[in-house]
Each structure stands twice: as C-alpha cells, then as structure tokens.
C-alpha cells in the first residue's frame, strides 16, 4: 500500500527538463526544483536535450539560448515545436532579454516566458507554477 | 551605348545622388541666367548703339524666351520622376548631358549675335567647360569642347572673310577689318584656355570623386568593425556573466535554506556575497544592452501611444519613489493625443533609464517632474529632478560610454556610466536628440538637479 502510494506520487509529479550547457546552473536549479517535488531531467547539449524531450515527455522545459553556438537554444526550440512537443518553454538565459527582444516577436517561434539568469528562486518557481497551471 | 559613368565608380547610388544634386543646381542657376538675359535684352534696347539691328533684337529675345521655356521643361522632367537611377535608362547623367548641349547651343547663337570674339559672352564657354568636367567623363567633355572650339573658330574665320554676316552690339572693330593673325592668336589663346580648364577641372573633379568614394568605403568599414567589436563584447560579457549567474544560483539555495539550515551570521555573509555578485551582473546587463542596441540594424518602429509606455514604466518604478520619499509628478501638455512612431521596447528601456537615474541621484525628500509636450511635428519629453546635478564642465561628456560625473562617483552611488549612453543611442535611433541641462529647471542652490530633454519627430517616413 505504501509502495503504491509512492508510485502514484511519482506519477503525479510534474516533470521538468532543463537544457543548459552550464552544469552548475543545472545543479542549482535541480536542487531547487526537487525541493519543491518536481521530477527533474537535465541535459547539457541541444541534441541530447531533444532526445530527452521526446523520451521523458516533460511537462515544462527550461532552455538556455547560448550553448555550443550562440543561438542553439532557438534552433532547438524550433525543432521541439516542429515535433509537436507542446510543453511550455521557459527561456532561461543570461542574454535572454537582449535576444528575446529580437526573437520574441517572431511568430515562427512561440516563447512562453523569458527569464534572465540568475533568477530569484521564488520568481522561477512562480513562473513554472503559472505555466503548468495554464496547460492543465 | 553611350557610357557616361566615370571610371572607378564603385558606388553608383552615390554617383546618382551627386549628379542629381548638380542637375537641380543647374536648373536653379539657369533661372538666374534667364533673368540676366532679360536684363541684357533691356540693356540692348535702351542703352546700346544704333548698330544693333532687328535681327539681333529678335534673336536675343528669342534666346531669352527659349531658354526660359526649355528650363521650365527641364524642371518639369527633373521633378516628374522620369529620370531613373539606372545605367541603361534615362538617368541623371544623360539628363546632365542634354542640359549642357542645350546650353552650349544657345550660348553659341548668343555669342554669334553679339560679335563672336567681340562678344562679352564667349568667356561663358569656359564656365560650361568647367561645369561639364565636374560631371561628365573626360572624353565626352573633350569631344564637346573641341566641337565648340571648332564651330567658334569657323564662325570667326567665316565672318572675317565675309562669308557670313557679322553682328556687333557696339561699334568696336569689325572682325572683318581685323588682322587675320590677330584673330588666330585670339582663337589659339581661347583654345588653350578652354582645354586647360577642362583638363584641370576634370582631373580635380575625378580626384575628388575618388576621394569621396574612399571616404565612404572607410566609413562603412569602420561601421562593420564596430559591429564585430560589439559581437565580441557581447560574447565576452556572456562568458563573464555565466559563472556569476551560477554562483548566485547556488547562493540562493543556501540563503533560502533549501540545502539545510544556516546560522544568521553565515546568512548575513551570504547576502553580502549575493549583493556584490548582483552588482556585477547588473554591470554586465548594462553592457549587453548597449552592445545590443548598437548591433540593431533596424528598429521595429510602430505607432505607439507614448502615454501608455510612460504610465507602464512609471508603474513599474512607483515603489521606488515612495520608498525614497521623492515626489514624482507627471504632466501631459501635448496639444493633442498623438501616437509616436517608435520602438516600444526601446522606449521602455529609455524611460526606465532616465527615471531610475533621477531616482538614484535625488536625495530623500526631493522632487522629480516629468512632462511631455509637442511643438509642430516634434515630440518632447522633459524630466527634471532636484538631484545632485552634473558639474558644468562635464555636461558634454556625460552621455559618453562609461562616463560618470565626478560628484556621482564621490557620492558612492553605484553605477556603470552606461545609462545615458543607452538613452542617447535609443533616441538617435528614433532620429531624435538628447540634451542634458544642469542645474535643472526645478533645481535649487543646494540640489541643482538635472534636466534630461529628449526630442524626436512624431513620424518618420523611413
């Protein structure tokens, strides 16, 4: 019975995928999100990030922009949308505002939210909550 | 196909612009010439000797009328959009050539009617040779000038031998009665003068044109390398910012107690670390902002209600005003509610920069006045504070990158010296200007304050 409860909770947990080339950003975010009972997956490059998005079917994706290439994140985002991955995406980048301005209005890529690195924990959590509630 | 394009032309658009400008100038100048012709005609009627005959009278009058008519036509064609900046179509250079040929023909008739070598007008050929050299390629000008010289010489010689009728406007010595060698000497001098004028002015105009093109190329190279530099800056700043962002992310975990409870002393230290790290991040953000604006090729202008942007920005900064106990007033003194043609996002950055600045440098209990107004087709934003002001000698440097006023540095208020530089970049992208006045219009002895005056056109077609 206890075991069953545990499994049920695991299923109920929202899954979040973090794609960022900085392992420290991933770790810090993972600790934060896991403390709020999210199930967190992470990848440090766009290709594995894409595979993980297909396999793990996350409820929300946190995506960096400047990885190996300065605009990796946007290409990955395009690819995700093309492959019908509808999970909300938070662009989490240190130049998100700068680039977001240029890309944000582009109707080809729909971005749900831009957050400038580093985010206050509360703000990041609130944004995640807000987006997850919207999709439910 | 008649090629009128000067050799070594690299920037055709620039050439068209240049020639069009000169064409316009020729048309204006010709109206002056028409007035002068009329004066000359009246002079001939009222003051000259009896020698002037009916044929000359009518001829000079006909030249006056025809010059006026063809100039009106040229003026019409010039403004009708029939001239295309295209090598293979009717272009500004062909238009210039037609003008020069018409002028030379008219001038030749006038010179013939007024005594050829005895005419006061034949020196105008030199003027035309110089003008032609400024625009047309050397070989075309030489061809035209040689033709003029041959016709002029033949006319003089024909008159001397009585082959054609001679006209005079005064009873000076008839060419018919002059010594032939004297005529030849005169003609040779004229030939030399004309050809030398063409040679020098053509060389000069050519060299000048080449220089201008080199200059334009150099400018575009500088612009390109500035862009490269900004891209580099953006990349470097990103590299610097990333590790700090990671540090702050970890600090947040510690401060929030997510990794476990910490004691108050440790927490205090961590908060200090966070504060300093965030200062570093805010500096990198400012630099990113400047680079980004410099890299923007075009800005997304749209019709925007300035009032909406202003109110939004004020709302965001409201708490800071009450926190600092500063009285903020906003007035809309425009004659009508009009939209400006502006980039919303950039305008928000601009407003938030100037308002935050006023807040930052105005002591508690101070005042910040913000008003917008208009004048003709220009939109004005004026922000005045009772802050620390800017020393007189530093006003012209204040909007430069990384420049901070000496009193701001002394006051130990944090800043990068990039705020006003951003404001300047943005307003200039909107064809506007930034002016800084200190003391401000509401300043006092103790707190001189600063007025930031921004001005831009309501609507720009491009």
XYZ file of C-alpha atoms in Angstrom:
598
model
C 0.000 0.000 0.000
C 2.753 2.394 0.949
C 4.604 1.340 -2.160
C 1.556 2.009 -4.296
C 1.231 5.484 -2.809
C 4.845 6.157 -3.630
C 4.374 5.110 -7.244
C 1.278 7.242 -7.517
C 3.129 10.260 -6.197
C 5.919 9.675 -8.691
C 3.374 9.671 -11.483
C 1.666 12.785 -10.188
C 4.896 14.754 -10.019
C 5.395 17.311 -12.736
C 8.380 16.565 -14.921
C 10.740 19.388 -15.817
C 13.533 19.181 -18.343
C 16.468 21.571 -18.024
C 18.732 22.055 -21.032
C 21.750 24.218 -20.265
C 25.448 23.897 -21.066
C 26.410 25.055 -17.569
C 26.310 22.053 -15.192
C 26.279 24.347 -12.161
C 23.149 26.131 -13.346
C 21.583 22.694 -13.860
C 22.598 21.510 -10.438
C 21.394 24.614 -8.619
C 18.067 24.527 -10.461
C 17.688 20.790 -9.889
C 18.206 21.130 -6.133
C 15.681 23.949 -6.035
C 13.057 22.170 -8.134
C 13.479 18.828 -6.395
C 12.969 20.556 -3.081
C 9.528 21.502 -4.438
C 8.846 17.938 -5.502
C 9.363 18.270 -9.196
C 10.908 15.433 -11.126
C 13.883 16.915 -12.922
C 15.741 15.699 -16.009
C 18.645 17.578 -17.459
C 20.943 17.677 -20.467
C 23.928 19.844 -21.294
C 23.627 19.913 -25.078
C 20.780 20.544 -27.516
C 20.877 17.100 -29.187
C 20.515 15.079 -26.018
C 18.064 17.702 -24.820
C 15.877 16.972 -27.819
C 16.053 13.187 -27.229
C 15.201 13.660 -23.570
C 12.223 15.836 -24.504
C 10.914 13.050 -26.772
C 11.540 10.214 -24.309
C 10.654 11.765 -20.968
C 7.718 13.883 -22.157
C 8.351 16.715 -19.680
C 5.521 18.990 -18.552
C 7.782 22.004 -18.862
C 11.151 22.765 -20.414
C 13.759 25.243 -19.150
C 16.023 26.115 -22.034
C 19.268 28.042 -22.320
C 19.991 30.002 -25.504
C 23.740 30.310 -25.868
C 25.185 26.807 -25.689
C 27.737 25.451 -28.174
C 26.524 28.036 -30.669
C 25.177 31.454 -29.697
C 21.647 30.575 -30.862
C 21.444 26.816 -30.215
C 18.525 27.265 -27.882
C 16.335 28.886 -30.501
C 17.038 26.180 -33.059
C 16.211 23.517 -30.516
C 13.021 25.353 -29.629
C 12.025 25.415 -33.286
C 12.745 21.691 -33.570
C 10.717 20.919 -30.464
C 7.682 22.821 -31.764
C 8.021 21.128 -35.145
C 7.907 17.751 -33.404
C 4.696 18.641 -31.617
C 6.207 18.954 -28.191
C 3.698 21.285 -26.640
C 5.138 21.581 -23.139
C 5.590 25.254 -22.175
C 9.127 26.509 -22.584
C 10.933 28.983 -20.365
C 13.912 30.580 -21.997
C 16.432 30.876 -19.195
C 19.476 32.715 -20.413
C 21.933 35.364 -19.375
C 21.208 37.281 -22.557
C 17.556 36.324 -22.833
C 16.300 39.860 -22.599
C 18.729 41.037 -25.221
C 17.972 38.249 -27.663
C 14.404 37.800 -26.556
C 13.680 41.221 -27.800
C 14.788 40.236 -31.266
C 13.284 36.778 -31.341
C 10.320 37.176 -29.033
C 8.063 38.835 -31.536
C 8.906 36.329 -34.218
C 5.706 34.434 -34.795
C 7.633 31.389 -36.018
C 8.858 30.608 -32.533
C 6.436 30.856 -29.693
C 8.205 31.503 -26.419
C 6.162 31.219 -23.256
C 8.442 33.100 -20.924
C 11.857 34.706 -20.792
C 13.785 34.694 -17.538
C 17.079 36.415 -17.065
C 19.814 34.457 -15.308
C 20.201 34.248 -12.371
C 16.559 34.175 -11.284
C 15.323 34.573 -7.760
C 14.172 31.100 -6.642
C 10.705 32.345 -5.825
C 10.295 34.011 -9.188
C 11.434 30.914 -11.072
C 9.085 28.698 -9.063
C 6.150 31.053 -9.554
C 6.692 31.200 -13.277
C 6.848 27.415 -13.502
C 3.686 27.082 -11.427
C 1.888 29.653 -13.567
C 2.776 27.928 -16.832
C 1.930 24.480 -15.542
C -1.473 25.672 -14.322
C -2.168 27.198 -17.682
C -1.617 23.924 -19.526
C -3.712 21.867 -17.148
C 25.547 52.501 -75.855
C 26.776 55.785 -74.505
C 28.559 55.122 -71.237
C 28.686 58.217 -69.090
C 29.744 56.514 -65.878
C 33.145 57.742 -64.692
C 35.798 55.030 -64.459
C 36.477 53.615 -60.977
C 32.944 54.328 -59.798
C 32.188 51.892 -57.016
C 29.077 53.309 -55.516
C 26.553 54.027 -58.252
C 23.848 55.194 -55.865
C 26.207 57.799 -54.545
C 27.025 58.938 -58.105
C 23.329 59.295 -58.981
C 22.710 61.281 -55.861
C 25.643 63.556 -56.622
C 24.675 64.171 -60.249
C 21.005 64.694 -59.357
C 22.035 67.285 -56.842
C 24.073 69.103 -59.507
C 21.264 68.835 -62.051
C 18.963 70.557 -59.618
C 21.557 73.227 -59.109
C 21.927 73.775 -62.900
C 18.188 74.297 -63.280
C 18.172 76.888 -60.493
C 21.214 78.615 -61.942
C 19.594 78.733 -65.362
C 16.668 80.725 -63.976
C 19.256 83.287 -62.885
C 20.728 83.195 -66.381
C 17.251 83.816 -67.843
C 16.875 86.918 -65.684
C 20.313 88.081 -66.778
C 19.343 87.533 -70.417
C 16.253 89.675 -69.921
C 18.402 92.416 -68.352
C 20.786 92.201 -71.255
C 17.915 92.427 -73.726
C 16.591 95.544 -71.989
C 20.102 96.992 -71.931
C 20.411 96.436 -75.678
C 17.063 98.160 -76.265
C 17.718 101.186 -74.109
C 21.433 101.804 -73.981
C 23.314 100.342 -76.911
C 24.402 101.995 -80.144
C 22.238 102.183 -83.173
C 24.258 99.352 -84.728
C 22.050 96.710 -83.144
C 19.621 95.578 -85.808
C 16.189 93.983 -85.693
C 17.541 90.513 -86.309
C 19.724 90.845 -83.209
C 16.860 92.248 -81.156
C 14.572 89.431 -82.078
C 17.344 86.872 -81.774
C 18.273 87.897 -78.244
C 14.620 87.985 -77.250
C 14.093 84.540 -78.786
C 17.087 83.217 -76.828
C 15.609 84.638 -73.616
C 12.208 83.042 -74.312
C 13.559 79.682 -75.467
C 15.933 79.403 -72.510
C 13.067 80.089 -70.169
C 10.862 77.505 -71.895
C 13.436 74.743 -72.054
C 14.386 75.354 -68.439
C 10.739 75.034 -67.409
C 10.585 71.761 -69.342
C 13.836 70.530 -67.752
C 12.498 71.499 -64.341
C 9.317 69.549 -65.044
C 11.195 66.484 -66.287
C 13.514 66.622 -63.273
C 10.596 66.564 -60.861
C 8.369 64.202 -62.828
C 10.173 61.008 -61.874
C 11.108 60.210 -65.469
C 14.791 60.109 -64.560
C 15.827 56.682 -63.328
C 18.961 55.746 -61.442
C 19.771 53.076 -63.973
C 22.708 52.934 -66.411
C 20.520 51.649 -69.239
C 17.642 54.081 -68.865
C 17.230 57.831 -68.905
C 19.454 58.616 -65.934
C 20.767 61.783 -64.234
C 23.984 61.713 -66.287
C 22.084 61.697 -69.601
C 19.902 64.472 -68.257
C 23.036 66.482 -67.413
C 24.436 65.891 -70.914
C 21.215 67.173 -72.519
C 21.344 70.275 -70.345
C 24.935 71.033 -71.279
C 24.275 70.549 -75.009
C 21.211 72.805 -74.912
C 23.138 75.491 -73.047
C 26.106 75.367 -75.376
C 23.907 75.633 -78.477
C 22.023 78.611 -77.036
C 25.260 80.225 -75.937
C 26.796 79.754 -79.386
C 23.861 81.549 -81.021
C 24.016 84.348 -78.458
C 27.755 84.737 -78.967
C 27.314 84.840 -82.732
C 24.604 87.506 -82.454
C 26.754 89.618 -80.156
C 30.013 89.676 -82.089
C 31.869 86.330 -81.613
C 35.353 87.365 -80.427
C 33.924 90.805 -79.661
C 31.075 89.310 -77.621
C 31.214 89.688 -73.850
C 29.588 86.263 -73.591
C 32.092 83.914 -75.185
C 34.001 83.516 -71.920
C 30.934 81.669 -70.647
C 32.159 78.733 -72.744
C 34.918 78.301 -70.159
C 32.338 78.233 -67.400
C 30.437 75.477 -69.215
C 33.621 73.527 -69.864
C 34.347 73.533 -66.126
C 30.807 72.548 -65.172
C 30.797 69.758 -67.739
C 34.109 68.469 -66.412
C 32.663 68.238 -62.936
C 30.067 65.709 -64.006
C 30.834 64.015 -67.290
C 33.734 61.719 -68.103
C 36.814 63.408 -69.628
C 36.489 62.017 -73.143
C 32.905 63.292 -73.543
C 33.836 66.758 -72.281
C 36.880 66.922 -74.572
C 34.681 65.929 -77.506
C 32.063 68.570 -76.754
C 34.630 71.293 -76.047
C 36.540 70.533 -79.239
C 33.293 70.770 -81.187
C 32.534 74.140 -79.601
C 36.055 75.391 -80.381
C 35.883 74.257 -83.998
C 32.478 75.876 -84.573
C 33.552 79.070 -82.812
C 36.775 79.285 -84.842
C 34.991 78.557 -88.116
C 32.400 81.236 -87.405
C 35.106 83.816 -86.662
C 37.057 82.963 -89.759
C 33.905 82.952 -91.900
C 32.951 86.364 -90.590
C 36.455 87.640 -91.264
C 36.218 86.549 -94.905
C 32.697 87.939 -95.203
C 31.187 84.503 -95.831
C 28.519 85.046 -93.205
C 27.008 88.178 -91.754
C 28.735 89.827 -88.808
C 26.793 91.203 -85.820
C 28.028 93.642 -83.229
C 26.484 95.155 -80.145
C 28.829 98.147 -80.161
C 30.816 99.831 -82.852
C 34.022 98.112 -81.802
C 36.371 96.961 -84.553
C 34.688 94.615 -87.007
C 36.253 91.170 -87.146
C 36.162 91.629 -90.897
C 38.583 94.505 -90.554
C 40.883 92.850 -88.017
C 44.271 91.390 -88.868
C 43.827 87.653 -89.559
C 46.883 86.769 -87.423
C 45.345 88.692 -84.548
C 42.157 86.655 -84.863
C 44.166 83.424 -84.943
C 46.150 84.497 -81.875
C 42.895 85.203 -80.060
C 41.467 81.875 -81.087
C 44.587 79.928 -80.081
C 44.516 81.573 -76.673
C 40.876 80.667 -76.318
C 41.526 77.052 -77.385
C 44.298 76.729 -74.820
C 42.214 78.322 -72.106
C 39.249 76.030 -72.759
C 41.263 72.814 -72.989
C 43.360 73.668 -69.932
C 40.186 74.424 -67.953
C 38.721 71.078 -68.903
C 41.916 69.253 -68.077
C 42.344 70.774 -64.649
C 38.758 70.700 -63.549
C 38.242 67.190 -64.873
C 41.297 65.940 -63.005
C 40.250 67.740 -59.877
C 36.673 66.524 -60.028
C 37.897 62.981 -60.727
C 40.315 63.017 -57.804
C 37.679 64.488 -55.537
C 35.142 61.872 -56.562
C 37.651 59.101 -55.941
C 38.479 60.526 -52.516
C 34.835 60.770 -51.555
C 34.321 57.164 -52.515
C 37.340 56.075 -50.494
C 35.984 58.004 -47.551
C 32.587 56.347 -47.838
C 34.235 52.933 -48.016
C 36.322 53.723 -44.957
C 33.235 54.761 -43.042
C 31.379 51.573 -43.879
C 34.453 49.557 -42.879
C 34.519 51.337 -39.539
C 30.831 50.596 -39.058
C 31.432 46.954 -39.857
C 34.316 46.647 -37.432
C 32.249 48.400 -34.785
C 29.615 45.697 -35.260
C 32.278 42.996 -34.976
C 33.541 44.629 -31.818
C 30.072 44.680 -30.316
C 29.560 40.997 -31.122
C 32.845 40.260 -29.414
C 31.840 42.345 -26.404
C 28.528 40.507 -26.218
C 30.293 37.135 -26.300
C 32.845 38.160 -23.662
C 30.229 39.623 -21.371
C 28.184 36.460 -21.683
C 31.241 34.430 -20.670
C 31.797 36.680 -17.661
C 28.173 36.685 -16.643
C 27.635 32.910 -16.797
C 29.868 31.938 -13.851
C 28.467 34.770 -11.729
C 24.954 33.604 -12.558
C 25.896 30.108 -11.423
C 27.348 31.449 -8.174
C 24.191 33.431 -7.432
C 22.047 30.382 -8.184
C 23.966 28.400 -5.544
C 23.902 31.309 -3.103
C 20.123 31.422 -3.464
C 19.900 27.753 -2.464
C 21.936 28.446 0.656
C 20.117 31.653 1.573
C 16.670 30.113 1.082
C 17.714 27.240 3.322
C 16.986 24.680 0.625
C 20.277 22.908 1.240
C 19.804 22.998 5.024
C 19.535 25.486 7.853
C 22.330 28.032 8.285
C 23.009 30.402 11.156
C 22.279 34.110 10.990
C 25.901 35.202 10.737
C 26.532 32.926 7.774
C 23.303 34.105 6.191
C 24.374 37.733 6.535
C 27.675 36.961 4.799
C 25.885 35.101 2.033
C 23.535 38.036 1.480
C 26.521 40.354 1.129
C 28.064 37.972 -1.399
C 24.810 37.939 -3.299
C 24.566 41.718 -3.310
C 28.059 42.141 -4.721
C 27.515 39.437 -7.320
C 24.302 41.102 -8.399
C 26.150 44.373 -8.857
C 28.480 42.577 -11.245
C 25.503 41.111 -13.079
C 23.850 44.492 -13.379
C 27.022 45.904 -14.951
C 27.159 43.069 -17.467
C 23.464 43.661 -18.224
C 24.138 47.309 -18.972
C 26.965 46.397 -21.310
C 24.798 43.823 -23.057
C 22.112 46.459 -23.510
C 24.500 48.937 -25.122
C 26.004 46.321 -27.439
C 22.606 45.058 -28.390
C 21.336 48.496 -29.345
C 24.484 49.158 -31.357
C 24.066 45.864 -33.181
C 20.498 46.576 -34.162
C 20.417 47.160 -37.898
C 16.873 48.311 -37.840
C 14.497 49.011 -35.066
C 10.895 47.886 -35.003
C 9.039 51.138 -35.152
C 5.294 51.130 -34.838
C 2.627 53.636 -33.987
C 2.661 53.733 -30.235
C 0.836 55.809 -27.683
C 3.647 57.362 -25.617
C 1.302 57.798 -22.684
C 0.845 54.019 -22.355
C 4.584 53.312 -22.304
C 5.217 56.145 -19.872
C 2.490 55.014 -17.466
C 3.669 51.396 -17.647
C 7.222 52.416 -16.841
C 6.154 54.718 -14.022
C 4.012 51.922 -12.561
C 6.984 49.582 -12.506
C 9.130 52.138 -10.710
C 6.426 53.530 -8.409
C 7.503 51.628 -5.302
C 10.968 53.050 -5.520
C 9.592 56.592 -5.451
C 7.570 56.146 -2.305
C 10.387 54.144 -0.717
C 12.783 57.022 -1.274
C 10.185 59.653 -0.320
C 10.501 61.501 -3.590
C 7.555 63.430 -5.004
C 7.015 62.440 -8.592
C 4.725 64.411 -10.879
C 3.778 63.610 -14.433
C 2.123 66.079 -16.815
C 0.896 65.645 -20.360
C 0.980 69.076 -22.005
C 0.534 67.916 -25.564
C -1.904 69.786 -27.763
C -3.449 66.502 -28.854
C -3.074 62.815 -28.065
C -0.975 61.605 -30.930
C 0.863 58.360 -31.443
C 4.623 58.394 -31.902
C 6.387 56.179 -34.369
C 8.690 54.329 -32.034
C 10.048 51.032 -30.837
C 8.074 50.183 -27.704
C 10.706 48.008 -26.126
C 13.497 50.544 -26.674
C 11.300 53.373 -25.401
C 10.660 51.412 -22.224
C 14.405 50.962 -21.739
C 14.950 54.664 -22.384
C 12.275 55.799 -19.932
C 13.249 53.356 -17.261
C 16.857 54.549 -17.588
C 16.135 58.243 -17.197
C 13.569 57.793 -14.428
C 15.804 55.395 -12.469
C 18.668 57.838 -12.871
C 16.588 60.688 -11.469
C 15.609 58.471 -8.547
C 19.115 57.313 -7.902
C 20.679 60.758 -7.763
C 17.882 62.642 -5.974
C 18.163 62.748 -2.186
C 15.221 61.846 0.064
C 12.511 64.486 0.125
C 13.380 65.680 -3.367
C 11.242 66.216 -6.442
C 11.133 64.629 -9.869
C 8.985 66.278 -12.581
C 8.243 64.569 -15.826
C 6.317 66.251 -18.607
C 5.668 65.603 -22.256
C 4.710 68.214 -24.810
C 4.857 68.848 -28.521
C 5.896 71.533 -30.898
C 4.969 71.263 -34.581
C 5.790 67.720 -35.568
C 8.168 67.006 -32.745
C 7.552 65.192 -29.515
C 9.304 66.289 -26.309
C 9.948 64.511 -23.028
C 11.419 66.535 -20.199
C 12.496 65.019 -16.912
C 13.779 67.301 -14.158
C 14.960 66.407 -10.690
C 16.340 68.079 -7.596
C 19.279 65.706 -7.515
C 22.996 66.210 -7.156
C 23.250 67.667 -10.671
C 26.150 67.410 -13.086
C 29.177 69.748 -12.962
C 29.153 72.283 -15.780
C 32.421 71.119 -17.274
C 31.254 67.538 -17.594
C 27.909 68.083 -19.326
C 29.186 67.351 -22.801
C 30.837 64.103 -21.731
C 28.023 62.736 -19.614
C 26.332 60.733 -22.356
C 29.579 59.035 -23.361
C 30.055 55.354 -22.597
C 31.288 54.521 -19.085
C 31.476 58.191 -18.169
C 30.288 59.058 -14.685
C 30.161 62.545 -13.280
C 32.790 63.222 -10.620
C 30.170 64.094 -7.986
C 28.280 60.847 -8.708
C 31.441 58.853 -8.080
C 32.115 60.748 -4.850
C 28.577 60.165 -3.614
C 29.296 56.410 -3.722
C 26.112 55.737 -5.649
C 26.568 52.564 -7.691
C 26.557 52.960 -11.459
C 28.329 51.961 -14.630
C 28.125 55.190 -16.560
C 26.211 53.460 -19.314
C 22.671 54.666 -18.612
C 22.721 57.928 -20.546
C 24.750 56.337 -23.312
C 21.899 53.868 -23.796
C 19.386 56.727 -23.774
C 21.404 58.594 -26.384
C 21.684 55.546 -28.638
C 17.960 54.911 -28.432
C 16.809 58.459 -29.079
C 19.217 58.721 -32.003
C 17.740 55.537 -33.468
C 14.477 57.482 -33.467
C 16.038 60.473 -35.276
C 15.857 62.476 -32.075
C 18.282 64.245 -29.765
C 19.265 64.156 -26.114
C 20.065 67.307 -24.168
C 21.237 67.457 -20.583
C 20.868 70.618 -18.551
C 22.228 71.185 -15.090
C 21.098 72.889 -12.923
C 17.645 71.663 -13.793
C 14.571 73.829 -14.296
C 13.366 72.929 -10.793
C 16.762 72.846 -9.093
C 17.829 74.954 -6.109
C 21.078 76.129 -4.575
C 21.628 73.012 -2.517
C 20.353 70.485 -5.017
C 20.968 71.859 -8.508
C 19.420 68.823 -10.182
C 19.443 67.734 -13.789
C 17.006 68.130 -16.663
C 17.006 65.486 -19.366
C 15.371 66.829 -22.507
C 14.516 64.338 -25.217
C 13.102 65.345 -28.536
C 12.082 63.287 -31.564
C 9.868 63.584 -34.645
C 6.338 62.235 -34.311
C 6.554 60.450 -37.574
C 9.447 59.447 -39.791
C 8.634 58.025 -43.165
C 11.706 55.843 -43.459
